[in-house]
Coordinates of C-alpha atoms and ligand atoms in Angstrom, one line a residue:
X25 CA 22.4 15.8 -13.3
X26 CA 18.9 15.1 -14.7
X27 CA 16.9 12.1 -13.4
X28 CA 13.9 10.7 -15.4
X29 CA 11.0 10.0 -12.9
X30 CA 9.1 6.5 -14.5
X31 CA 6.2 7.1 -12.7
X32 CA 2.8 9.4 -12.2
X33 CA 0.8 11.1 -9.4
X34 CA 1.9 11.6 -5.7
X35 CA 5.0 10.2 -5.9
X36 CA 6.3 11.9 -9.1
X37 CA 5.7 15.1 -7.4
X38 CA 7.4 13.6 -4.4
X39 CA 10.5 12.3 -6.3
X40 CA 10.6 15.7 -8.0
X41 CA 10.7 17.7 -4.7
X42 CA 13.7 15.7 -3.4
X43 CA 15.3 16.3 -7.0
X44 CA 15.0 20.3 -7.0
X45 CA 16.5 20.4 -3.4
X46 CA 19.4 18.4 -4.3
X47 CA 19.8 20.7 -7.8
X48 CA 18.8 17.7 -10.1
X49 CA 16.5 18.2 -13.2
X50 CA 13.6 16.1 -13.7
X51 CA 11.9 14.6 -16.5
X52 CA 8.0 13.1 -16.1
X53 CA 7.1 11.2 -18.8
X54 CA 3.1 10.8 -19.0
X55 CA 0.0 9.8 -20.6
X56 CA -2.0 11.9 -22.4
X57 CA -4.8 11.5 -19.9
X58 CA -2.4 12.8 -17.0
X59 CA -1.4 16.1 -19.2
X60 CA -2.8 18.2 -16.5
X61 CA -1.5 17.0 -13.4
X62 CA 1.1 19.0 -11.6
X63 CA 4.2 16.3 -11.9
X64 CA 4.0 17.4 -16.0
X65 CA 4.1 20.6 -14.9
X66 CA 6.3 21.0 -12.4
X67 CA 8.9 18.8 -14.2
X68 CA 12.3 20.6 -16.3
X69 CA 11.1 18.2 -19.1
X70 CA 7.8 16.5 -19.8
X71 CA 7.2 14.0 -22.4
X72 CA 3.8 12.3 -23.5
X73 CA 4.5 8.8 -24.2
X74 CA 1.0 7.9 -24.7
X75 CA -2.8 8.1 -24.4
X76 CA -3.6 6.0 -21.2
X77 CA -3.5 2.1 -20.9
X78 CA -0.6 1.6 -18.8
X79 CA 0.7 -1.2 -20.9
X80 CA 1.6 1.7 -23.6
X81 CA 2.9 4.2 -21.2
X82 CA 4.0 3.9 -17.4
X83 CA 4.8 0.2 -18.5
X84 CA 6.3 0.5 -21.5
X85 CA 9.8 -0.3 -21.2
X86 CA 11.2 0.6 -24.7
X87 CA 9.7 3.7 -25.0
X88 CA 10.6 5.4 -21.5
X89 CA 14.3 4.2 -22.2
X90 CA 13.8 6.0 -25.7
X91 CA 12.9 9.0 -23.7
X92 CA 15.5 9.0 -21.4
X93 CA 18.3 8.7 -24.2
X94 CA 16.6 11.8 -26.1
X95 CA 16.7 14.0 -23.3
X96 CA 19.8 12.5 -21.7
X97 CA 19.0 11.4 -18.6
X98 CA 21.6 10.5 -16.4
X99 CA 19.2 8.4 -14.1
X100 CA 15.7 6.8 -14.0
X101 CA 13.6 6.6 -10.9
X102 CA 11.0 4.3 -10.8
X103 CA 8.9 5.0 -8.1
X104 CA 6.3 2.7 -6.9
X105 CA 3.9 0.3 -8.5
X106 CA 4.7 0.2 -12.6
X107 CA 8.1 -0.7 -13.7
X108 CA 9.7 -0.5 -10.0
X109 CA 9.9 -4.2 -9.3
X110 CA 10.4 -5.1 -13.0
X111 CA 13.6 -6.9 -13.1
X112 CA 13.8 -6.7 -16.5
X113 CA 13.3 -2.9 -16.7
X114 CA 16.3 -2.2 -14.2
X115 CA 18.5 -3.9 -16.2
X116 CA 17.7 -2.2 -19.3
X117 CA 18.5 1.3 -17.9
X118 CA 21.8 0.0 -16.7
X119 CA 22.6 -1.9 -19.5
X120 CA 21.8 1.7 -21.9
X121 CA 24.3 3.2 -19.4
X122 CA 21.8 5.0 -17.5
X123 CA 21.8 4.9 -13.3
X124 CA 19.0 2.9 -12.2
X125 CA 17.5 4.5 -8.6
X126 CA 16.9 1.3 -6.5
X127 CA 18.2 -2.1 -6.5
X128 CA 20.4 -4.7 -8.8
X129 CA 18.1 -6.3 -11.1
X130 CA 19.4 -10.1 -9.4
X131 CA 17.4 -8.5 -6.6
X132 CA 14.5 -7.7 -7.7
X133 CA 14.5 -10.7 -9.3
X134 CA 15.2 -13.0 -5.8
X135 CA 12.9 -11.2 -4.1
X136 CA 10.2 -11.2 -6.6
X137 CA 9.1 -14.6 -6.4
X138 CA 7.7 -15.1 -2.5
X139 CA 8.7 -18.6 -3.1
X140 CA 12.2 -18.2 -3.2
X141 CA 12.0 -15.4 -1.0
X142 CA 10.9 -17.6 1.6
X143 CA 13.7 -19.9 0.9
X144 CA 16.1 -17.4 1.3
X145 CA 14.8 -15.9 4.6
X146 CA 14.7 -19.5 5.8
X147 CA 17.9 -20.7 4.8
X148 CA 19.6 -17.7 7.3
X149 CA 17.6 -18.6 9.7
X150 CA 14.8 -15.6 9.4
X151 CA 11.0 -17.6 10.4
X152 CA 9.0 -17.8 7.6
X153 CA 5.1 -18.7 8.1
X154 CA 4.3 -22.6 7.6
X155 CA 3.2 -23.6 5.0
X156 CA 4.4 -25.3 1.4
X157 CA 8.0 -24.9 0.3
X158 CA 6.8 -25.4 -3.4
X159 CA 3.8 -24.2 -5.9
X160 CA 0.6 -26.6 -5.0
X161 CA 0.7 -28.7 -8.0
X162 CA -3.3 -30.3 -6.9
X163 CA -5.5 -30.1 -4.4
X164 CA -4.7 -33.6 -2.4
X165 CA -1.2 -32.3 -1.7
X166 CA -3.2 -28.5 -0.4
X167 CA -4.7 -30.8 1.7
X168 CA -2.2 -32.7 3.0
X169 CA -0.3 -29.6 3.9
X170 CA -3.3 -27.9 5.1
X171 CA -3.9 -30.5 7.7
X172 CA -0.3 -30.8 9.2
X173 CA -0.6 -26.8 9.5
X174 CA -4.2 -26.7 10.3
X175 CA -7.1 -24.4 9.2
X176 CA -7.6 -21.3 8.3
X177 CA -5.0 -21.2 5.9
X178 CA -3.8 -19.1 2.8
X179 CA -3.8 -19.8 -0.2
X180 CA -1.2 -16.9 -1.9
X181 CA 0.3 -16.5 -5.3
X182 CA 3.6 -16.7 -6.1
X183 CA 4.5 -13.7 -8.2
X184 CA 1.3 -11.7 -5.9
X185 CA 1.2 -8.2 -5.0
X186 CA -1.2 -5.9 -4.0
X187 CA -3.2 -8.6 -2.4
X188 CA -4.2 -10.2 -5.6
X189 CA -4.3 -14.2 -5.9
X190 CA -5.1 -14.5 -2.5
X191 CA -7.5 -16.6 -0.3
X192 CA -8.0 -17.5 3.2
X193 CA -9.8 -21.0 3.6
X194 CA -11.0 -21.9 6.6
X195 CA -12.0 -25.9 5.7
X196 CA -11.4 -28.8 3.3
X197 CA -14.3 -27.8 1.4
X198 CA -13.3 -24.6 0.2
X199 CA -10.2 -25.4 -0.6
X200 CA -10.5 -26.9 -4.2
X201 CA -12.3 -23.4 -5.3
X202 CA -10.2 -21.4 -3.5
X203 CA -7.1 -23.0 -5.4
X204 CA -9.0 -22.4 -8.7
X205 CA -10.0 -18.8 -7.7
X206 CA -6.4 -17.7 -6.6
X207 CA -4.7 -19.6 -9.8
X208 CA -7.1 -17.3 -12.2
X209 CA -6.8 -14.0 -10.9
X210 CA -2.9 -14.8 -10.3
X211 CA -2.8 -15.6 -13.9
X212 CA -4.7 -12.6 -14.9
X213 CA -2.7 -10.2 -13.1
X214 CA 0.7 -11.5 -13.2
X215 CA 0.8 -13.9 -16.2
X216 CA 2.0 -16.7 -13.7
X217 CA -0.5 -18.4 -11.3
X218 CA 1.9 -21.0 -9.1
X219 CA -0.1 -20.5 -5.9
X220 CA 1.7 -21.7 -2.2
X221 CA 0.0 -22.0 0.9
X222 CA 0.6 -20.0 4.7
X223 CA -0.8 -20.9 7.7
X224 CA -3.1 -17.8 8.3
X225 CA -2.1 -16.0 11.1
X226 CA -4.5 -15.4 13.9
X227 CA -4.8 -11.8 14.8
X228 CA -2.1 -10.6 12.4
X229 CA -0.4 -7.6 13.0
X230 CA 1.6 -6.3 9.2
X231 CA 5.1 -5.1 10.0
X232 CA 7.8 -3.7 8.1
X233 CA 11.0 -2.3 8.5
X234 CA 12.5 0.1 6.0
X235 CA 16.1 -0.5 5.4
X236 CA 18.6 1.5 3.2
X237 CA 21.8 -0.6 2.1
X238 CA 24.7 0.8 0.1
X239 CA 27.2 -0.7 -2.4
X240 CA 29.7 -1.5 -0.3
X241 CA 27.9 -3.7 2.3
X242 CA 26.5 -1.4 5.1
X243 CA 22.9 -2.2 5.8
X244 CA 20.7 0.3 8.3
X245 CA 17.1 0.0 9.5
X246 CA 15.4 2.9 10.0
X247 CA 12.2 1.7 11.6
X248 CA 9.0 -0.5 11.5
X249 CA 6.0 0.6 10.2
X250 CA 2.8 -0.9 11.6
X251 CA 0.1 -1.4 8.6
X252 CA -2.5 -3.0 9.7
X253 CA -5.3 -0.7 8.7
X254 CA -6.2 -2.9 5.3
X255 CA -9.1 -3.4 2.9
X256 CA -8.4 -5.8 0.6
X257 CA -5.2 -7.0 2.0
X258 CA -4.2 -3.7 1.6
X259 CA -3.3 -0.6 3.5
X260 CA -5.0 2.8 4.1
X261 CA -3.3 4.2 7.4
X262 CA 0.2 3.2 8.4
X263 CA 2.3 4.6 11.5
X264 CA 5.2 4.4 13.2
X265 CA 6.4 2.9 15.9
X266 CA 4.5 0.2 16.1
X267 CA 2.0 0.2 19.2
X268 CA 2.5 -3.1 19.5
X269 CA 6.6 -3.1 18.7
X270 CA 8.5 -3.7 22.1
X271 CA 12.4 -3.0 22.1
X272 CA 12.9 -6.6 22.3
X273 CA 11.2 -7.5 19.6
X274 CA 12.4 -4.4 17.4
X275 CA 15.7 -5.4 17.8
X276 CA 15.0 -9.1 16.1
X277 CA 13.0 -7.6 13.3
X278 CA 16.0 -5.0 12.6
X279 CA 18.4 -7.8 12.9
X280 CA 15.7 -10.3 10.4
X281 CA 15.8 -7.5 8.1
X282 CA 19.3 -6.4 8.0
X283 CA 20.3 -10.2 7.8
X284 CA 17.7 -10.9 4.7
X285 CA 19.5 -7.3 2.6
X286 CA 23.1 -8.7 3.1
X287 CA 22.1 -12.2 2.0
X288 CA 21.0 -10.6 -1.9
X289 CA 23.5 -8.5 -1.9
X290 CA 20.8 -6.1 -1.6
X291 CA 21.5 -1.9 -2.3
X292 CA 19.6 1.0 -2.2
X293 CA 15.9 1.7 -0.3
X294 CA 13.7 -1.3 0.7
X295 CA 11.6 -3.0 2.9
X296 CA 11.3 -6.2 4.5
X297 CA 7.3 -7.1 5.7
X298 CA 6.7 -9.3 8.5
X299 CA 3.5 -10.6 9.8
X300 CA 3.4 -10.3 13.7
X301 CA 0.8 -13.3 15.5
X302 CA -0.9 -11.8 19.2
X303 CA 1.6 -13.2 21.0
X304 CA 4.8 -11.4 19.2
X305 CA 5.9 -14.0 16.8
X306 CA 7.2 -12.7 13.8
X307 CA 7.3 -14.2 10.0
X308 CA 9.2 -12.9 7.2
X309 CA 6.3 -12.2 4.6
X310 CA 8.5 -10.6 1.5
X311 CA 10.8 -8.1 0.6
X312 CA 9.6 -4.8 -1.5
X313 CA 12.8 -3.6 -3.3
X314 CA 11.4 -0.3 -4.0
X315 CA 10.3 2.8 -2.2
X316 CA 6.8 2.5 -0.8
X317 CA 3.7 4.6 -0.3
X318 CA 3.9 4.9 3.2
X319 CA 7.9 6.1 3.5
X320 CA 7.2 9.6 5.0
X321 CA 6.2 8.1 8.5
X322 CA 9.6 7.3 8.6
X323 CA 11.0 10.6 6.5
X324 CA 9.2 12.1 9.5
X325 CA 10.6 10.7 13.0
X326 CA 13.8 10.4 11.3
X327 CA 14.5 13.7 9.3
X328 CA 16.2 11.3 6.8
X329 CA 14.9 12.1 2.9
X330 CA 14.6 8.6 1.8
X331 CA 14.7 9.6 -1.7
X332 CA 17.5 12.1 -1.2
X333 CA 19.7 8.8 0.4
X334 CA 18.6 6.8 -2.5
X335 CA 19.8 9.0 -5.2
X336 CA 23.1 9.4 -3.1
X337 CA 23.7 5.9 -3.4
X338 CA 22.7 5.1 -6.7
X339 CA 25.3 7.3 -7.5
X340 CA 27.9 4.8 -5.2
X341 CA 28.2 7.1 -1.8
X342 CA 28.7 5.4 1.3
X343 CA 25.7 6.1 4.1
X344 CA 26.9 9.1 6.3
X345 CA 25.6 7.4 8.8
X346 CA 25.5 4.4 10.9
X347 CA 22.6 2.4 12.8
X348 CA 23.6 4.3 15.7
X349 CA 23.1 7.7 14.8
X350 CA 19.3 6.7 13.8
X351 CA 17.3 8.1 16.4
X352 CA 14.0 8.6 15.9
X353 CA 11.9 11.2 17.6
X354 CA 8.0 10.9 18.5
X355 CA 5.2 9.5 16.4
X356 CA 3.8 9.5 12.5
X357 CA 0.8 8.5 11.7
X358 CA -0.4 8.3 7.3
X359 CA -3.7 8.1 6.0
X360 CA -3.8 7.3 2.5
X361 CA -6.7 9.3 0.6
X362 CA -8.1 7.4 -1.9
X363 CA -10.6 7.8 -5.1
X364 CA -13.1 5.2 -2.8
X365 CA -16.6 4.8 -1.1
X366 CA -15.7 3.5 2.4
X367 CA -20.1 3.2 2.4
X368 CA -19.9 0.7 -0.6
X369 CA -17.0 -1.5 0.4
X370 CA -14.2 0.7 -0.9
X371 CA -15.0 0.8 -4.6
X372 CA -13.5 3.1 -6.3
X373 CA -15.3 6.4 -7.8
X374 CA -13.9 7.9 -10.6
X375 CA -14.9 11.4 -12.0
X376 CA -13.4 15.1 -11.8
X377 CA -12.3 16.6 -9.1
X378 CA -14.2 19.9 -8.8
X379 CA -12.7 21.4 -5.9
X380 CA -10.1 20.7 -3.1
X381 CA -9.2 22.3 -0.2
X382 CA -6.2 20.7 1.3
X383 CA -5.4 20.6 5.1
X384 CA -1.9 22.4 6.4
X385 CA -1.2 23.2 9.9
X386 CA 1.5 22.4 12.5
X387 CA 3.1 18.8 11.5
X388 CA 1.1 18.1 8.9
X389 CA 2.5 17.1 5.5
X390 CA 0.6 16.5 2.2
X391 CA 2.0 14.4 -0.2
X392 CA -0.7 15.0 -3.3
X393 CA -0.5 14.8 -7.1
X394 CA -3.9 16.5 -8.0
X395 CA -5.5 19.8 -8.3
X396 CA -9.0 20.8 -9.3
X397 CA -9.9 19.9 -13.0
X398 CA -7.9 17.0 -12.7
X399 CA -9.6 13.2 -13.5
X400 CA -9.8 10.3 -11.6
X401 CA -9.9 7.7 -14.2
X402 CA -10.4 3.6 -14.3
X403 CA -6.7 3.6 -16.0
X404 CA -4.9 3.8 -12.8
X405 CA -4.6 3.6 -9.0
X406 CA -7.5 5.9 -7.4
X407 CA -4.8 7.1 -5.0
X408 CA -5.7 10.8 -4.6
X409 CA -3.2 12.3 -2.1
X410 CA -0.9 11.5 1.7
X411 CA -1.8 12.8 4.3
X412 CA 1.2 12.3 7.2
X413 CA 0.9 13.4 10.7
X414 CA 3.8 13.6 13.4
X415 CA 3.4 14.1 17.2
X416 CA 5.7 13.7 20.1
X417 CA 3.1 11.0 21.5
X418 CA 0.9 9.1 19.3
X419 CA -2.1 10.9 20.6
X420 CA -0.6 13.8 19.5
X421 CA 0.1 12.7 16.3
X422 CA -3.8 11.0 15.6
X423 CA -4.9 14.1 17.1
X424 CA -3.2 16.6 14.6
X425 CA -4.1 13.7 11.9
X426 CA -8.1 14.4 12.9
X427 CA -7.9 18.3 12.6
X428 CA -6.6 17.5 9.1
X429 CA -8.9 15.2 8.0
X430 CA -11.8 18.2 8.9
X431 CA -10.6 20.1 7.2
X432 CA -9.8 18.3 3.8
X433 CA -12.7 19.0 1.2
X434 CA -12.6 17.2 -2.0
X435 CA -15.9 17.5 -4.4
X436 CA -16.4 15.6 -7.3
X437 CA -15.2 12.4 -6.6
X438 CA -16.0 10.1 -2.8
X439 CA -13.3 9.8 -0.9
X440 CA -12.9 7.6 2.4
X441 CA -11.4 10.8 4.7
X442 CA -15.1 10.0 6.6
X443 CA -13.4 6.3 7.0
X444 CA -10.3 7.8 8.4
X445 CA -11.6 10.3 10.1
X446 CA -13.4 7.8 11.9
X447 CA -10.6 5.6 12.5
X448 CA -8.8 8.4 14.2
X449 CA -11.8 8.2 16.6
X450 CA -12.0 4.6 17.2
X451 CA -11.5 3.8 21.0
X452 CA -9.4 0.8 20.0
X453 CA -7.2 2.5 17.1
X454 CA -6.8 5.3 19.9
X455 CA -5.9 3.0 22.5
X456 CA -3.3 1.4 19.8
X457 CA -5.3 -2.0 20.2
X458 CA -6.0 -3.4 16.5
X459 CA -4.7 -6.0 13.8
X460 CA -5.7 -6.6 10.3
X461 CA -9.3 -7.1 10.9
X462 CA -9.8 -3.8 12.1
X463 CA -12.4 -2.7 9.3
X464 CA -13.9 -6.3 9.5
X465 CA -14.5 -6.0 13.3
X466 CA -15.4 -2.4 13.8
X467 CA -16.1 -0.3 10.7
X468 CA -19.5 0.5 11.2
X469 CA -21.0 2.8 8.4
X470 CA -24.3 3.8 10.7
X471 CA -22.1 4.9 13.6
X472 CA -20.1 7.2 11.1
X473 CA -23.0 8.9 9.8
X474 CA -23.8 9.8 13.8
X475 CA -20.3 12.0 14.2
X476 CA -20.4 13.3 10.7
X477 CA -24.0 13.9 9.5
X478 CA -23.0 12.4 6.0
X479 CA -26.1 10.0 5.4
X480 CA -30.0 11.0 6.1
X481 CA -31.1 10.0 8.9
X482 CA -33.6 6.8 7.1
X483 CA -33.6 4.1 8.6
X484 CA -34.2 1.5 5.8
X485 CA -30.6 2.8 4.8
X486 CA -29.3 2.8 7.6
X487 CA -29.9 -0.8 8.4
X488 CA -28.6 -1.7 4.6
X489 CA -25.1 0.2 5.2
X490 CA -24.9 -1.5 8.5
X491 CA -25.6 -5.0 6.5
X492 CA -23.1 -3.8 4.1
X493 CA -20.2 -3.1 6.6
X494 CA -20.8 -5.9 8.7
X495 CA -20.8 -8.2 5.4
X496 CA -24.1 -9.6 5.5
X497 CA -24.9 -7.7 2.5
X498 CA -22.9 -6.7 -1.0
X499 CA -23.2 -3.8 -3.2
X500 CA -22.8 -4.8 -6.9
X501 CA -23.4 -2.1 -9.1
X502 CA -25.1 -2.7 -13.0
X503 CA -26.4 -0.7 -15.6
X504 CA -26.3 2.7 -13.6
X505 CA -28.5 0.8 -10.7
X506 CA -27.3 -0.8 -7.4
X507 CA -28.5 -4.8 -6.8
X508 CA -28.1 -5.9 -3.5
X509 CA -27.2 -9.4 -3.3
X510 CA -26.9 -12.1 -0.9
X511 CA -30.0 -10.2 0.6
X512 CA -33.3 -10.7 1.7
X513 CA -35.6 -10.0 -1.2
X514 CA -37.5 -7.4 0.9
X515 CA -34.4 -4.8 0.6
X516 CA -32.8 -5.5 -3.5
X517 CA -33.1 -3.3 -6.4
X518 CA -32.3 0.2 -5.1
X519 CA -31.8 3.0 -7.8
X520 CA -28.7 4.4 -7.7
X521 CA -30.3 7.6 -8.1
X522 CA -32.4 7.1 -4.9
X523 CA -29.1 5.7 -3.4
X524 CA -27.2 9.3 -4.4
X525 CA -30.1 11.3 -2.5
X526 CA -29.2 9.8 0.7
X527 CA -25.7 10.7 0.8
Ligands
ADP4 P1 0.9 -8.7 -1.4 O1 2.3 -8.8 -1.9 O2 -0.2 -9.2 -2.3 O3 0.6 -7.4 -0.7 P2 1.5 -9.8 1.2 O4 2.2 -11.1 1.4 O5 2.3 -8.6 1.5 O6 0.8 -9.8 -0.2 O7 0.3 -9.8 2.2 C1 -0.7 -8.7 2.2 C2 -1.5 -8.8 3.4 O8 -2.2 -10.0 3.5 C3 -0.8 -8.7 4.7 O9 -0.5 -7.3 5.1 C4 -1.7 -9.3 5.7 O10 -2.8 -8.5 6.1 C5 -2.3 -10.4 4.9 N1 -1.5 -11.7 5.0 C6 -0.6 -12.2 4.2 N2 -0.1 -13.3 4.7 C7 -0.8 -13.6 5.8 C8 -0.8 -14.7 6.7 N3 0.0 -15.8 6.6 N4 -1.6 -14.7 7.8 C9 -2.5 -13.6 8.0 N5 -2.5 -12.6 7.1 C10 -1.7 -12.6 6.0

């Protein structure tokens, strides 16, 4: 058998791994840019199907099937991110009689738009957030709905993902921009800006449960994630259980989520996100019908390959197993390294990695697609590497996760291991106490450089990163010089070269 991996990076490697245990070949397909990553290398078969947008290679449809028929690939896996949602895409693989590795296209499709996602989940019976049953067609029926549900409130997009098109309002005035805002950068990044609106969730919690379904109807759930560690709406550390998950409450999210598979005929790997309120009230928030970043948390109290069960039944076997025999044992805990400066709100840094030296050690698992030579570029994701601690407790686990983090070196580009090594710290992610405002509330760039020594010890700086975390102040970067806005005139117009010396 020889499966085409449509994808790049972490998981290609990833994919590929699972592939060479199970004896299947592997194709990587990739762009000229990514020539000298180790998923080219390590693949069977390697194809350049272009120089780097991603519109004319890891998106482009016609020209990966083209690849796939050349080298006669019996299936396609898609990964994450790119083509893997792309409803269109899956059935183009089947319909060239090639095995598509994850879900029907009808699906994807369902399941794509939020809006009749939430239909579905509420039709069976699953809660869904409040909030508007329909696209807002103009800001007197936002604020009509906004008032029966009462502020803050979300405004979300339709087709959204990756936190994009959203926006919290918190009062009538805000809302008309807000709308405007959320419609554009909807439109931009998804060619469709129907916007809905949530009731935003006080003290949300982001829950999901990973589910693997075959084709002839039996549905498992193999165990919630908590990931509430965000930026951006979006995750850095994810672990498993949840520190807030009782069984009681587990039980109702495996049931939600098993319940929400069987009504799309859903197959193959996927997960079902909830948002969980302080007081254990849970909303379906969507389905992902793909394999996600953060799967090894649960590859890890499980044993189960996730990739290894979806191939298996892509090619139509039954699960060997049932609900029952899922037992997980102790905890896993994943920080996400990214290409980012946790000091300057996360933005990504791009450049070439000079030198790594990646952790090991007792439980710990590194899921990484880069080596030293290797770019970071603007073209894609600045996802550098996993890394995925277990433990039998949790301590254990955020423990193990902190030895790693010391000793992961990466020169050339910043990374945010001093954000997570911080995290793994943090009195209240230690004590398991934290929702999705946990940066918001406690990131604190001054207190970081005290346990690592990473900034100088001047105090003019010190006060701006503390502005900066706390979000007084903002970073905005032009012509090679950081401008400080939103600030008091006293403190604007650092160089960025002065700004480099102090790191
Ligand atoms: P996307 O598909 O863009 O990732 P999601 O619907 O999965 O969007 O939401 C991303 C994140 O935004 C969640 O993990 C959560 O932190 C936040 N979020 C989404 N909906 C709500 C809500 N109704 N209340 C509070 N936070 C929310």
């Amino acid at each position: 058998m020889r499966v085409l991996i449509a994808n790049r990076g972490e998981i290609a490697v990833r994919i590929m791994r699972t592939c060479k245990t199970l004896g299947i070949e592997t194709i990587a397909i990739y762009s000229k840019v990514d020539k000298d990553k180790p998923f080219v290398s390590m693949a069977d078969y390697a194809e350049c199907i272009g120089e780097a947008n991603p519109a004319e290679t890891y998106l482009n449809m016609e020209k990966i099937i083209s690849v796939a028929k050349a080298l006669k690939a019996d299936a396609i896996h898609p990964g994450y991110g790119f083509l893997s949602e792309n409803e269109e895409f899956a059935k183009l693989v089947t319909d060239n009689g090639i095995i598509f590795i994850g879900p029907s296209s009808e699906a994807i499709k369902k399941m794509g738009d939020k809006l009749e996602a939430r239909e579905i989940a509420k039709k069976i019976g699953v809660p869904v957030v409040p909030g508007s049953e329909s696209p807002i067609s103009d800001v007197n029926e936002a604020i009509e709905i906004a008032r029966k549900i009462g502020f803050p409130i979300l405004i979300k997009a339709a087709a959204g993902g990756g936190g994009k098109g959203m926006r919290i309002v918190h009062d009538e005035k805000e809302l008309e921009s807000a709308i405007r805002g959320a419609k554009n950068e909807a439109k931009f990044a998804f060619g469709d800006d129907r916007v809905y609106i949530e009731k935003y969730v006080e003290e949300p919690h982001h829950i999901e449960v990973q589910i693997l379904a075959d084709k002839f109807g039996n549905v498992v759930a193999l165990g919630e994630r908590e990931c509430s560690i965000q930026r951006r709406h979006q995750k850095v550390i994810e672990e498993t259980p949840s520190p807030i998950v009782t069984p009681e409450l587990r039980q109702k999210l495996f049931e939600s989520a098993i319940k929400i598979a069987k009504a799309v005929g859903y197959e193959n790997a996927g997960t079902i996100e909830f948002i969980v309120d302080k007081n254990r009230n849970f909303y379906f928030l969507e389905m992902n019908t793909r394999l996600q970043v953060e799967h090894p948390i649960t590859e890890m109290v499980t044993g189960i390959d996730i990739v290894a069960e979806q191939i298996k039944i892509a090619l139509g076997n039954k699960l060997s197993f049932s609900q029952e025999d899922i037992k997980p044992i102790g905890n896993a805990i994943e920080c996400r390294i990214y290409a980012e400066d946790p000091f300057n709100n996360f933005f990504p840094s791009t450049g070439k990695i000079t030198d790594i030296k990646q952790p090991s050690g007792p439980w710990i698992r590194i899921d990484a697609g880069i080596e030293p030579g290797n770019e970071i570029t603007i073209h894609y994701d600045p996802l550098i590497s996993k890394i995925i601690a277990w433990g039998r407790n949790r301590i254990e686990a955020i423990d193990r996760m902190k030895t790693a983090l010391e000793e992961y070196k990466i020169s050339g580009v910043k990374t945010n291991i001093p954000f997570c090594l911080w995290t793994m710290k943090n009195k209240f992610f230690r004590e398991g106490k934290y929702d999705t405002h946990f940066i918001q509330n406690y990131f604190n760039p001054a207190e970081i450089r005290e346990s690592l020594e990473i900034l100088t010890d001047s105090k003019p700086f010190q006060q701006i990163a503390v502005a900066i975390a706390s979000g007084i102040l903002k970073l905005e970067l032009k012509n090679n010089s950081l401008k400080i806005v939103n600030a008091e005139k006293k403190v604007s117009g650092w160089k960025l070269k002065r700004y480099e010396n102090f790191r």
